[in-house]
CSV table of C-alpha atoms and ligand atoms in Angstrom, one decimal:
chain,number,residue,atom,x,y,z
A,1,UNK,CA,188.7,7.7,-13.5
A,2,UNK,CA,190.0,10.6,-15.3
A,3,UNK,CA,193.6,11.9,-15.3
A,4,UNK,CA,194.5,14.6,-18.0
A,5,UNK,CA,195.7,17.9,-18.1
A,6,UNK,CA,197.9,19.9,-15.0
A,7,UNK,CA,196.2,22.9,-15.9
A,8,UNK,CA,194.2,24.0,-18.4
A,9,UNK,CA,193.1,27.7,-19.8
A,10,UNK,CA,190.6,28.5,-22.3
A,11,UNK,CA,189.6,31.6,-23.8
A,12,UNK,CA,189.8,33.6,-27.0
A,13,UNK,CA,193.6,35.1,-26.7
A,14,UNK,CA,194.2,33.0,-24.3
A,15,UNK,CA,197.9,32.5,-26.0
A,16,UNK,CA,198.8,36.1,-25.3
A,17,UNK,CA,199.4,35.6,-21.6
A,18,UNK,CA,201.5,32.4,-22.6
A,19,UNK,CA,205.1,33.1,-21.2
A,20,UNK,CA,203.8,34.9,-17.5
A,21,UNK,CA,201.7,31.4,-17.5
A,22,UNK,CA,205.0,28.9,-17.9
A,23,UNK,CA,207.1,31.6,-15.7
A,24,UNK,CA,204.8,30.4,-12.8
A,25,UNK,CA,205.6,27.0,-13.5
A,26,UNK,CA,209.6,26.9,-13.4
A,27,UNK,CA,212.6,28.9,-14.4
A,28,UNK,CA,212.6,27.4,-17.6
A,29,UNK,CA,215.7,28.5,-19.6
A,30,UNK,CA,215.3,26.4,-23.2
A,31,UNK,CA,212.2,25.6,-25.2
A,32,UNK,CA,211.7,23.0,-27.9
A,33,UNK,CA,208.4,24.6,-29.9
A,34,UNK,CA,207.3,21.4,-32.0
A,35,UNK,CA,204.8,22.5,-34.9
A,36,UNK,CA,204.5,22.2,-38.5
A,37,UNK,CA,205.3,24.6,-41.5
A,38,UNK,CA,201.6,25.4,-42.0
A,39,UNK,CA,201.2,26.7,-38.3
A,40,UNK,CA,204.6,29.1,-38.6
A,41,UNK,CA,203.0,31.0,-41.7
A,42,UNK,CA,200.7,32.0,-39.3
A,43,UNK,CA,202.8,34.5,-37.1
A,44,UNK,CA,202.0,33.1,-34.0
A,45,UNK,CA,205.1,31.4,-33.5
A,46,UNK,CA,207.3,34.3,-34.0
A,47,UNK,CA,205.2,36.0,-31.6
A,48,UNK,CA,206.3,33.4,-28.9
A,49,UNK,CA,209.6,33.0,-29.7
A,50,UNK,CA,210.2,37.0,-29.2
A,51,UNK,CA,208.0,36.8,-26.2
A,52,UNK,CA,210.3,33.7,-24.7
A,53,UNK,CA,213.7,35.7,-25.8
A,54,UNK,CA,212.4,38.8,-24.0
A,55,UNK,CA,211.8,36.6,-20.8
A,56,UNK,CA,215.3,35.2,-21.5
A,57,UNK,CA,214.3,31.9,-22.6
A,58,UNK,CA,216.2,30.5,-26.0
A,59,UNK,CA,214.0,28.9,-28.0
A,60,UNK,CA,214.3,26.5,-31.0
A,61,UNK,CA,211.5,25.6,-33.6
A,62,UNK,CA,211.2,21.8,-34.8
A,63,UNK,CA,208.9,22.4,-37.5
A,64,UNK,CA,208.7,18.8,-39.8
A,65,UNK,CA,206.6,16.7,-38.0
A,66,UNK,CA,204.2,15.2,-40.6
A,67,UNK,CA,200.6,14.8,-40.7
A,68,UNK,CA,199.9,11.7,-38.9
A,69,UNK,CA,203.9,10.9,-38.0
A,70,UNK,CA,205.4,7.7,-38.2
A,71,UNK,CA,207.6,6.1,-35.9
A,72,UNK,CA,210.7,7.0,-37.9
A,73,UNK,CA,209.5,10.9,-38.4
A,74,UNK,CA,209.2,11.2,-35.0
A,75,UNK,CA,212.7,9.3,-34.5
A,76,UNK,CA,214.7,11.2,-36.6
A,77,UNK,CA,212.9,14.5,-35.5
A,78,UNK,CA,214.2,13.5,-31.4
A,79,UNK,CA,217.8,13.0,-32.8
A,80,UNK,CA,217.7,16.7,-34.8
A,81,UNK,CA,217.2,18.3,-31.0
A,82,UNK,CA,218.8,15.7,-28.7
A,83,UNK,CA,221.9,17.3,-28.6
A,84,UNK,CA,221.5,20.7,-26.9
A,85,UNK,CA,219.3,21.3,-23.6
A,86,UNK,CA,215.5,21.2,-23.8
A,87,UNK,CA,213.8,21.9,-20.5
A,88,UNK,CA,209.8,22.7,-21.9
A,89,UNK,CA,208.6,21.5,-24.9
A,90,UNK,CA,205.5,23.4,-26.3
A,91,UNK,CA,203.2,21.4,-29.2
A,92,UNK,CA,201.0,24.1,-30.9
A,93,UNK,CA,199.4,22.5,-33.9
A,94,UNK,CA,196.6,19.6,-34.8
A,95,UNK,CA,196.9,15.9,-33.1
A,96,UNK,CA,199.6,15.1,-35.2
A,97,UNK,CA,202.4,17.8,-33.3
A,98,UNK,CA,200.9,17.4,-30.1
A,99,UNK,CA,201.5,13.8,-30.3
A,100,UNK,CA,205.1,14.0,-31.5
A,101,UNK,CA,205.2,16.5,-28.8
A,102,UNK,CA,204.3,14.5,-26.0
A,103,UNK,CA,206.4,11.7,-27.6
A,104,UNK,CA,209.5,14.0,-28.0
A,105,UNK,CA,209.4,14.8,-24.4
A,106,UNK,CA,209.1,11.4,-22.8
A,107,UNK,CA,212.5,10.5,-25.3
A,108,UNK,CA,214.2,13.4,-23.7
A,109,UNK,CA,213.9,11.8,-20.2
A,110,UNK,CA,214.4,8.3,-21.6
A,111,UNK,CA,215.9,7.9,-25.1
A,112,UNK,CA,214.5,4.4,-26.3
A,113,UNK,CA,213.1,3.5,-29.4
A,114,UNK,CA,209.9,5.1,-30.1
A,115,UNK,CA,208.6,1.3,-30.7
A,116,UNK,CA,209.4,0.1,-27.8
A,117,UNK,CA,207.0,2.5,-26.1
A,118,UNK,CA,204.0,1.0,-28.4
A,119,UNK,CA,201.1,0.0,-25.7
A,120,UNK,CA,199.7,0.8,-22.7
A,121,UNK,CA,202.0,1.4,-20.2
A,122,UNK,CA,205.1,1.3,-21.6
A,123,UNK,CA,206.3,4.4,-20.8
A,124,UNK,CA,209.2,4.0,-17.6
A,125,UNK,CA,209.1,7.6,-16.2
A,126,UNK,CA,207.3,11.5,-17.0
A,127,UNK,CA,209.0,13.4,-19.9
A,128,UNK,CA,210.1,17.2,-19.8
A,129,UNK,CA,207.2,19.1,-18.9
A,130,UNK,CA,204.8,19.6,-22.2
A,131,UNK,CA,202.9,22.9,-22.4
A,132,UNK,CA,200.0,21.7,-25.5
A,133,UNK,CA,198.0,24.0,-27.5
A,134,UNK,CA,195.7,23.0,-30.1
A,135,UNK,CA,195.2,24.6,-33.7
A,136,UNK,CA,192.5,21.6,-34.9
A,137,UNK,CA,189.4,21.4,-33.2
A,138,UNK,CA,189.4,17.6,-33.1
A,139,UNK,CA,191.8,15.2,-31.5
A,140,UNK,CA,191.7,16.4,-28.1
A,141,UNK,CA,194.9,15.0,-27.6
A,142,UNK,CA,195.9,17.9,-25.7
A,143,UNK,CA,194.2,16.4,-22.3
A,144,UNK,CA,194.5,12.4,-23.4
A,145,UNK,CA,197.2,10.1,-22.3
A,146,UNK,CA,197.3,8.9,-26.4
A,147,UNK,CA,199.7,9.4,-28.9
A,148,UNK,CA,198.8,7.7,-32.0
A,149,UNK,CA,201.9,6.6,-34.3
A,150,UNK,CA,202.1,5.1,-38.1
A,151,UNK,CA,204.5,2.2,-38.8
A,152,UNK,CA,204.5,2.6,-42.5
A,153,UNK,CA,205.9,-1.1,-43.1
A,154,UNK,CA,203.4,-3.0,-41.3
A,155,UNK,CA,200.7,-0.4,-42.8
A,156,UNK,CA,199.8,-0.3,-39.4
A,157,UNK,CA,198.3,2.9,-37.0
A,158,UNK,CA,199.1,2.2,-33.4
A,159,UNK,CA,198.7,3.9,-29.8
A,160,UNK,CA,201.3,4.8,-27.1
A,161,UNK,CA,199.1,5.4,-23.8
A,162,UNK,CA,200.4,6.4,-20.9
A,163,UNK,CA,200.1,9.0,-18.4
A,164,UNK,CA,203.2,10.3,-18.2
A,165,UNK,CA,202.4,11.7,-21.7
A,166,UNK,CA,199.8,14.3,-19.6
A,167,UNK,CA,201.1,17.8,-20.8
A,168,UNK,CA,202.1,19.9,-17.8
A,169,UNK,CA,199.7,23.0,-19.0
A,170,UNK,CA,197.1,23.1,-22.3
A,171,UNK,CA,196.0,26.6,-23.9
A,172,UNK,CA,192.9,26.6,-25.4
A,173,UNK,CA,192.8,29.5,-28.3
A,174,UNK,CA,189.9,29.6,-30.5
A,175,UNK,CA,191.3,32.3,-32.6
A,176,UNK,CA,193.9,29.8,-33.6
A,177,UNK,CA,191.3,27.5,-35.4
A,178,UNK,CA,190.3,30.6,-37.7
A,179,UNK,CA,192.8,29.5,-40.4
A,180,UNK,CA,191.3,26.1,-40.7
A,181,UNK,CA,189.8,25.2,-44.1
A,182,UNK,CA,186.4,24.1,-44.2
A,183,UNK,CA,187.7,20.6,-45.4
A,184,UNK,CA,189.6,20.5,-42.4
A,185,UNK,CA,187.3,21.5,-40.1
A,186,UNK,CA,184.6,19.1,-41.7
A,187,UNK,CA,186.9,16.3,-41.0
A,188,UNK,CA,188.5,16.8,-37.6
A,189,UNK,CA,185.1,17.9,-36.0
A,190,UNK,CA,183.3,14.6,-37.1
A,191,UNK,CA,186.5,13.0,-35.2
A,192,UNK,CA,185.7,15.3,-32.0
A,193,UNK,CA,182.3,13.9,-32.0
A,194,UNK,CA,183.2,10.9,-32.7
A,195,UNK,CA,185.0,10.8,-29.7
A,196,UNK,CA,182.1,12.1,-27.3
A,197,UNK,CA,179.5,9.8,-28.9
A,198,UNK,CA,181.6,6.7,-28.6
A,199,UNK,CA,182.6,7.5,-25.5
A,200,UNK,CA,178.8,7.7,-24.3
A,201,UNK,CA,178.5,4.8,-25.9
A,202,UNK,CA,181.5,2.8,-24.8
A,203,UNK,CA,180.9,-0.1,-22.3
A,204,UNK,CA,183.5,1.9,-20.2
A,205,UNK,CA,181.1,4.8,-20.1
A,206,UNK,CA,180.9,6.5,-16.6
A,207,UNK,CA,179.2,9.7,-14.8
A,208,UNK,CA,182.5,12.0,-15.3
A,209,UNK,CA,182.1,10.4,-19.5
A,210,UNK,CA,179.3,10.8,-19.8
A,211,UNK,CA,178.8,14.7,-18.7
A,212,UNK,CA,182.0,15.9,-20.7
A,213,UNK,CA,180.8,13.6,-24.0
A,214,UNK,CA,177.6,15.0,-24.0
A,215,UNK,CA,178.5,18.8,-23.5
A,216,UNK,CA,180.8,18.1,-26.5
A,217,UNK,CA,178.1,16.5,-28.2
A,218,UNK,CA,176.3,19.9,-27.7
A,219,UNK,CA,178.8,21.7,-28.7
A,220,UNK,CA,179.5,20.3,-31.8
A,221,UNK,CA,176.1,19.3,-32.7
A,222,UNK,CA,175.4,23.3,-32.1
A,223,UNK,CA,178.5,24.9,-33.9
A,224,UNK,CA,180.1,22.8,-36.4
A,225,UNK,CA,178.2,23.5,-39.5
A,226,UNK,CA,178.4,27.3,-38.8
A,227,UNK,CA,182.0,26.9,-38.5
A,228,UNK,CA,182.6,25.2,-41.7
A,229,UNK,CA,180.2,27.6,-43.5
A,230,UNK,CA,181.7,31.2,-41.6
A,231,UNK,CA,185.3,29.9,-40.6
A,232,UNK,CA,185.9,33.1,-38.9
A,233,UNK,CA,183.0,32.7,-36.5
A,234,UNK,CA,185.0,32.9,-33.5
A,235,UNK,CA,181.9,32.0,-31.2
A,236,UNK,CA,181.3,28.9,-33.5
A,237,UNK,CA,184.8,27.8,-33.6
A,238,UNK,CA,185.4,28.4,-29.7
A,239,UNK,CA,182.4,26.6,-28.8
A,240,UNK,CA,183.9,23.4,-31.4
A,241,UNK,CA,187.6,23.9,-29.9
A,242,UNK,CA,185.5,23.0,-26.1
A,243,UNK,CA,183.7,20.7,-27.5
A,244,UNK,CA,186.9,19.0,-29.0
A,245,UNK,CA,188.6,18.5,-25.7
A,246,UNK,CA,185.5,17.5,-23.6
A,247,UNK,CA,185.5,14.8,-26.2
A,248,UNK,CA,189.5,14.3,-25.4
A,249,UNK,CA,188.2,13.7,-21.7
A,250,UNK,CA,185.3,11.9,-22.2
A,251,UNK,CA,187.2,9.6,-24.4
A,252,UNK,CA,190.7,9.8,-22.1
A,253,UNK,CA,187.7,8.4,-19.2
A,254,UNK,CA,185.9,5.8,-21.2
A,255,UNK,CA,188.0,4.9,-24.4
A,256,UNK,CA,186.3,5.2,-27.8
A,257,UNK,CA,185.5,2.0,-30.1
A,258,UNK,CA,184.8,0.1,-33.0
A,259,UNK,CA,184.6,3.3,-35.5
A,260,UNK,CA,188.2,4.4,-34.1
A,261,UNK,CA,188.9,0.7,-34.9
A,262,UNK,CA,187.8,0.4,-38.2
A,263,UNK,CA,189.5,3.5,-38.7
A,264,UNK,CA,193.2,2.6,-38.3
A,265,UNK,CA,193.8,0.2,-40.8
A,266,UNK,CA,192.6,3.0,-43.8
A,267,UNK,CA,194.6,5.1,-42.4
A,268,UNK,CA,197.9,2.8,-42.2
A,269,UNK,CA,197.3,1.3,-45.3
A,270,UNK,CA,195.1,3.6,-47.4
A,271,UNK,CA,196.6,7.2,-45.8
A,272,UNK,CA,192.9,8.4,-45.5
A,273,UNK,CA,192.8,10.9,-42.5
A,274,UNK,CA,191.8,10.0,-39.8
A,275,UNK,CA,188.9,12.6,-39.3
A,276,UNK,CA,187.8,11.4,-42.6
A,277,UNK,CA,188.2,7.8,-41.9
A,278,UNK,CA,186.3,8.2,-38.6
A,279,UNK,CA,183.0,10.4,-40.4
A,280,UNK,CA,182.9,7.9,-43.1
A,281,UNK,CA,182.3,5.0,-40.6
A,282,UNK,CA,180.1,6.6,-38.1
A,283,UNK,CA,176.5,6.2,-39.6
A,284,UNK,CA,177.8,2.7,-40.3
A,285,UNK,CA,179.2,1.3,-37.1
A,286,UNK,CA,176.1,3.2,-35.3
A,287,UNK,CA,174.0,1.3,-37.8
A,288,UNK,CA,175.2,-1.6,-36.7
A,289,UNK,CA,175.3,-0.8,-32.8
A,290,UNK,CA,171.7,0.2,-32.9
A,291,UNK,CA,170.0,-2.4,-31.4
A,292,UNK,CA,172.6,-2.1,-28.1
A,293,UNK,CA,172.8,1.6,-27.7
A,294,UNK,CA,168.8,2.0,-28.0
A,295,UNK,CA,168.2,3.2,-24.6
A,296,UNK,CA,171.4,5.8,-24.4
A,297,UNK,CA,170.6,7.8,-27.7
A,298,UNK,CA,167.7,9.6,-26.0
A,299,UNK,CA,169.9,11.7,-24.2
A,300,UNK,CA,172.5,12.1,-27.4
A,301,UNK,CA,169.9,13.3,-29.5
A,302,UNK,CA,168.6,15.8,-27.2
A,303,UNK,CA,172.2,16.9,-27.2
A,304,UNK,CA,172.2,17.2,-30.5
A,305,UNK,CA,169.2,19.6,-30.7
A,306,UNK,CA,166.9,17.1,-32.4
A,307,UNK,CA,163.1,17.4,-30.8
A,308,UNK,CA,162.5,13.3,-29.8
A,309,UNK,CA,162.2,13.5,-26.2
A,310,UNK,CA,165.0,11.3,-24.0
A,311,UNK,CA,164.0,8.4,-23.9
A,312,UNK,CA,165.0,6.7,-26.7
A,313,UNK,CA,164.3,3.7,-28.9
A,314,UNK,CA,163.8,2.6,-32.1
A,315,UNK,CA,162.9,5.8,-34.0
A,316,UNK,CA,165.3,8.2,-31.9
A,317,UNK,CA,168.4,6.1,-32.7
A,318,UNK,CA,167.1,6.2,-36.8
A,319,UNK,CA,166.5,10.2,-36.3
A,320,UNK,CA,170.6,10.4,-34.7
A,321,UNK,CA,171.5,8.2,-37.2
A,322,UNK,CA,170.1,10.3,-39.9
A,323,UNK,CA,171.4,13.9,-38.4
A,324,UNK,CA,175.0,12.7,-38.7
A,325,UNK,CA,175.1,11.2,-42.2
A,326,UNK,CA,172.9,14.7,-43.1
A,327,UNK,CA,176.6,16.2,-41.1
A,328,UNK,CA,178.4,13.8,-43.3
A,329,UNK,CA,176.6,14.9,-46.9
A,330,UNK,CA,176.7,19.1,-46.2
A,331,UNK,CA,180.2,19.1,-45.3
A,332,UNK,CA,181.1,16.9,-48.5
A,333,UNK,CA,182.9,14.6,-46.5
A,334,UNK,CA,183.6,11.7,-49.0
A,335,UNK,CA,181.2,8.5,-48.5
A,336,UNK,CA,183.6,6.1,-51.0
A,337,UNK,CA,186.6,4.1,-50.2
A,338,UNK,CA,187.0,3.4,-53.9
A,339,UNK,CA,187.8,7.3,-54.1
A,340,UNK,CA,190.8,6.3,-51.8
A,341,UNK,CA,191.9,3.1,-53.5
A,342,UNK,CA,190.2,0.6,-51.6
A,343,UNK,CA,188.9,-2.9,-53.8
A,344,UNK,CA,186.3,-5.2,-52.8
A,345,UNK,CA,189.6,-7.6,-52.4
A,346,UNK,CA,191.4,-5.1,-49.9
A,347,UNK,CA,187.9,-5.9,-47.2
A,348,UNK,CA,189.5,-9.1,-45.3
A,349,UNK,CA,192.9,-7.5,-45.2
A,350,UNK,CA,191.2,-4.4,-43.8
A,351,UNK,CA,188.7,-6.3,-41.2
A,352,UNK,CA,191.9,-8.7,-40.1
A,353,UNK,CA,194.1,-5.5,-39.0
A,354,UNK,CA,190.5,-4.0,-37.2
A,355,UNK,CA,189.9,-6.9,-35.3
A,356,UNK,CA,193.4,-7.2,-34.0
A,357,UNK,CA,192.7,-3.8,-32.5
A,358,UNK,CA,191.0,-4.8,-29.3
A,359,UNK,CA,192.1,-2.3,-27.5
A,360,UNK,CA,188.6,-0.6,-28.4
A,361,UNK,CA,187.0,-3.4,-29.9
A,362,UNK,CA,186.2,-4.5,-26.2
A,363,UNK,CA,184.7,-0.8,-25.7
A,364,UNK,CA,182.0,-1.6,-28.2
A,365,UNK,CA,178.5,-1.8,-27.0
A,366,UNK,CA,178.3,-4.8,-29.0
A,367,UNK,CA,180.5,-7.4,-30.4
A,368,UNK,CA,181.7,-7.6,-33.7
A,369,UNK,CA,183.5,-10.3,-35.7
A,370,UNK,CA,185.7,-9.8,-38.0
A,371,UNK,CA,182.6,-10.7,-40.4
A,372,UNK,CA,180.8,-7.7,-39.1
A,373,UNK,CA,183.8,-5.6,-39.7
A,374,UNK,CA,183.8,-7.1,-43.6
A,375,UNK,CA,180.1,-5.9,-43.8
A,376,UNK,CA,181.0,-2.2,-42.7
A,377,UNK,CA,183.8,-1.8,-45.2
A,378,UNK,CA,181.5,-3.1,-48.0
A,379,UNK,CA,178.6,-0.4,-46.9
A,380,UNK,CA,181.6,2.1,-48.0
A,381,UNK,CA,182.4,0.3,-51.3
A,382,UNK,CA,179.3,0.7,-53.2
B,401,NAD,N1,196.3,11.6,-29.0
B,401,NAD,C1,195.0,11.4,-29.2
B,401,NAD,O1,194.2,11.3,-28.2
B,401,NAD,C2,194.4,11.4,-30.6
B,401,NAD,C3,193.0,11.2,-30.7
B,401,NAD,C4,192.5,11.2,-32.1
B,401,NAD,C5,193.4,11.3,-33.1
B,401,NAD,N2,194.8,11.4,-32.9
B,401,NAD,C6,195.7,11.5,-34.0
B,401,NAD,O2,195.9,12.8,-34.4
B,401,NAD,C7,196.3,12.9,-35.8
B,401,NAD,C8,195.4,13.8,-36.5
B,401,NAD,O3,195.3,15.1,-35.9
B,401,NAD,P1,194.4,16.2,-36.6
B,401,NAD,O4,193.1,15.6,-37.0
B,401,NAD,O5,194.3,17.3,-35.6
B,401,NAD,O6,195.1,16.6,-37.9
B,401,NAD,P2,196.7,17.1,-38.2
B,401,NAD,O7,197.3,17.5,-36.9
B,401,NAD,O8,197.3,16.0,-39.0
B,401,NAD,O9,196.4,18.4,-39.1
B,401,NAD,C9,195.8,18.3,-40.3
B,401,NAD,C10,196.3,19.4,-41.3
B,401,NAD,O10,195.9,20.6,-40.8
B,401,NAD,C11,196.9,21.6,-40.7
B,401,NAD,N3,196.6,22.5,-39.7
B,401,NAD,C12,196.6,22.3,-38.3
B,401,NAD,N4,196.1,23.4,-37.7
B,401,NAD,C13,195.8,24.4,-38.7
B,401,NAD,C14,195.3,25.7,-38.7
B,401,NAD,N5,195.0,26.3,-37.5
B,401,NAD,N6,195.2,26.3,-39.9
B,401,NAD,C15,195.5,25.7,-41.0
B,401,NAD,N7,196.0,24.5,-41.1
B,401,NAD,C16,196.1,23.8,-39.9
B,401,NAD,C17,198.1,20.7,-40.4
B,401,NAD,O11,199.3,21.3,-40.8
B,401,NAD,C18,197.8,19.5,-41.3
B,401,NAD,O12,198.3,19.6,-42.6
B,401,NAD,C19,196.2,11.5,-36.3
B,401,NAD,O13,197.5,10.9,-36.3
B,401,NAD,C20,195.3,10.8,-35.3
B,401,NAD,O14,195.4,9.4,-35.3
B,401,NAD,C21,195.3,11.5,-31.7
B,402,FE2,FE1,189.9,10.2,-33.2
């Protein structure tokens, strides 16, 4: 099964047709634009907001939704626009706006407490229609039913899945991925592919998975080292941005798994980003799948350019391996938790919030005890 997206467009300046595109949805009179400081500097939102004023929609711009918001950022920011008439919201930033986007507009049509919507299924009823638009190319959130959340005191990173958070229309701009540093780009591309390989991986894996995981595989195998090196590549970082939101579908289809796992507790308890978090344990958690996931890396490293032929085995699942921690290395991506704080005595602290997060645990090709998650987060503490 796949739900996502109402409708999606893709192209480089695809934004500049923006209003004409929400005018065919609905005479929409006030928009909510939820994005962060960093994407205002940029001049596209003034662009839309004089575009929507033209078309006599008011707008309003909620621009301090953190990286990687908390409950009570996310909170707070619903009660700063709560009181005055929101009828569209539109996200336009990394995963951490589009969540609090789709969040925003399912509080809008029912005001609860943003923990009591922690789950799957939790959410009673659609939002106000959500128009996404991506300025990472990573999360894919922008065709998921996710929105991933921190509760600082429990030093806990936790999803709200549900698909009335499906965003009513999704613009996919390339040319708004130019500004991206290469640090950024480094870490929230290993998360795209992250997402497509786990998904082909995933014990969920399907036929509709499987084709958009490996086209992003392709696509990010093929492009993401150009567009760290030559960030204004638009080619490069259109074919990434694609390759980002097949892995949104792939992953929305079959649910990623233990490296998204493993990846939660640093980033509730450690603050390590998530794209960072997820490269980090890649090579590791694939290490340790090996053995199960023999006979599907064929096809994963033929979309990943690498000459082995598609049927798999031993050697192919090494040469994958290898590629990825090669990825890893180039891009600088850091390969030491002890660089983040993280002591030998944090590991069963770590491993005891992973294996609580079975929600993707059960994904995984192949068990693993909370033992086996120890052993991963030791690889990283050398
Ligand atoms: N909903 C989902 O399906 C899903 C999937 C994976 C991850 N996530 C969540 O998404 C969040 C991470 O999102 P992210 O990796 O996109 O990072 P992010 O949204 O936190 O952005 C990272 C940084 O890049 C800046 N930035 C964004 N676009 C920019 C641009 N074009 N130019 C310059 N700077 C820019 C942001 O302001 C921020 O400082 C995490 O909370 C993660 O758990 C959600
Ligand atoms: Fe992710």
């Amino acid at each position: 099964m796949l739900e996502t997206a109402g409708s999606i467009v893709a192209g480089q300046h695809a934004i500049a047709d923006l209003v004409p595109r929400i005018k065919r949805y609905g005479d929409f009179k006030h928009v909510v634009i939820v994005t962060q400081p960093s994407i205002k500097a940029m001049g596209v939102i003034d662009r839309i907001v004089t575009e929507l004023s033209q078309a006599g929609i008011t707008s309003r711009c909620l621009t301090d939704v953190k990286p990687e918001p908390t409950v009570d950022n996310i909170q707070q920011a619903f009660s700063s626009i709560a009181s005055e008439p929101v009828d569209l919201f539109i996200g336009i930033g990394g995963g951490s706006v589009l969540d609090a986007a789709k969040v925003l507009s399912v509080l809008m049509t029912d005001p609860v407490d943003v923990m009591s919507l922690i789950g799957i299924d939790r959410i009673s009823k659609r939002g106000i229609p959500t128009v996404l638009i991506p300025t990472t190319s990573g999360t894919g959130s922008e065709v998921t039913p996710n929105a991933i959340v921190t509760i600082p005191e429990q030093e806990l990173k936790v999803g709200i899945i549900s698909r009335h958070l499906l965003p009513m229309m999704v613009i996919i701009d390339p040319v708004l991925t130019i500004s991206l540093p290469p640090k950024i780009t480094a870490a929230t591309g290993m998360d795209a592919f992250t997402h497509a390989l786990e998904s082909y991986i995933s014990k969920k894996a399907n036929p509709i998975s499987d084709m958009f995981a490996l086209e992003s595989i392709r696509l990010i195998s093929g492009n993401l080292l150009q567009a760290y090196h030559h960030g204004s590549d638009l080619q490069a970082r259109e074919s990434v941005l694609l390759g980002s939101m097949y892995g949104g579908m792939a992953l929305s289809s079959a649910g990623t798994a233990a490296v998204h796992a493993l990846a939660y507790p640093l980033g509730g308890k450690f603050n390590i980003t998530h794209g960072v978090a997820n490269s980090m344990l890649l090579p590791h958690v694939m290490n340790f799948n090996m053995d199960a996931i023999q006979d599907r890396l064929g096809h994963v490293a033929c979309a990943m350019g690498l000459q082995v032929g598609t049927e798999g085995g031993k050697g192919v699942s090494e040469a994958v391996n290898r590629r990825i921690f090669e990825w890893t290395l180039e891009m600088r991506i850091p390969q030491n938790l002890r660089a983040f704080g993280v002591k030998d005595d944090d590991v069963l602290a770590l491993a005891t919030a992973a294996s609580k997060v079975t929600r993707l645990l059960h994904n995984n090709p192949k068990p693993m005890n909370i033992d086996d998650i120890g052993a991963v987060y030791h690889k990283l503490l050398p």
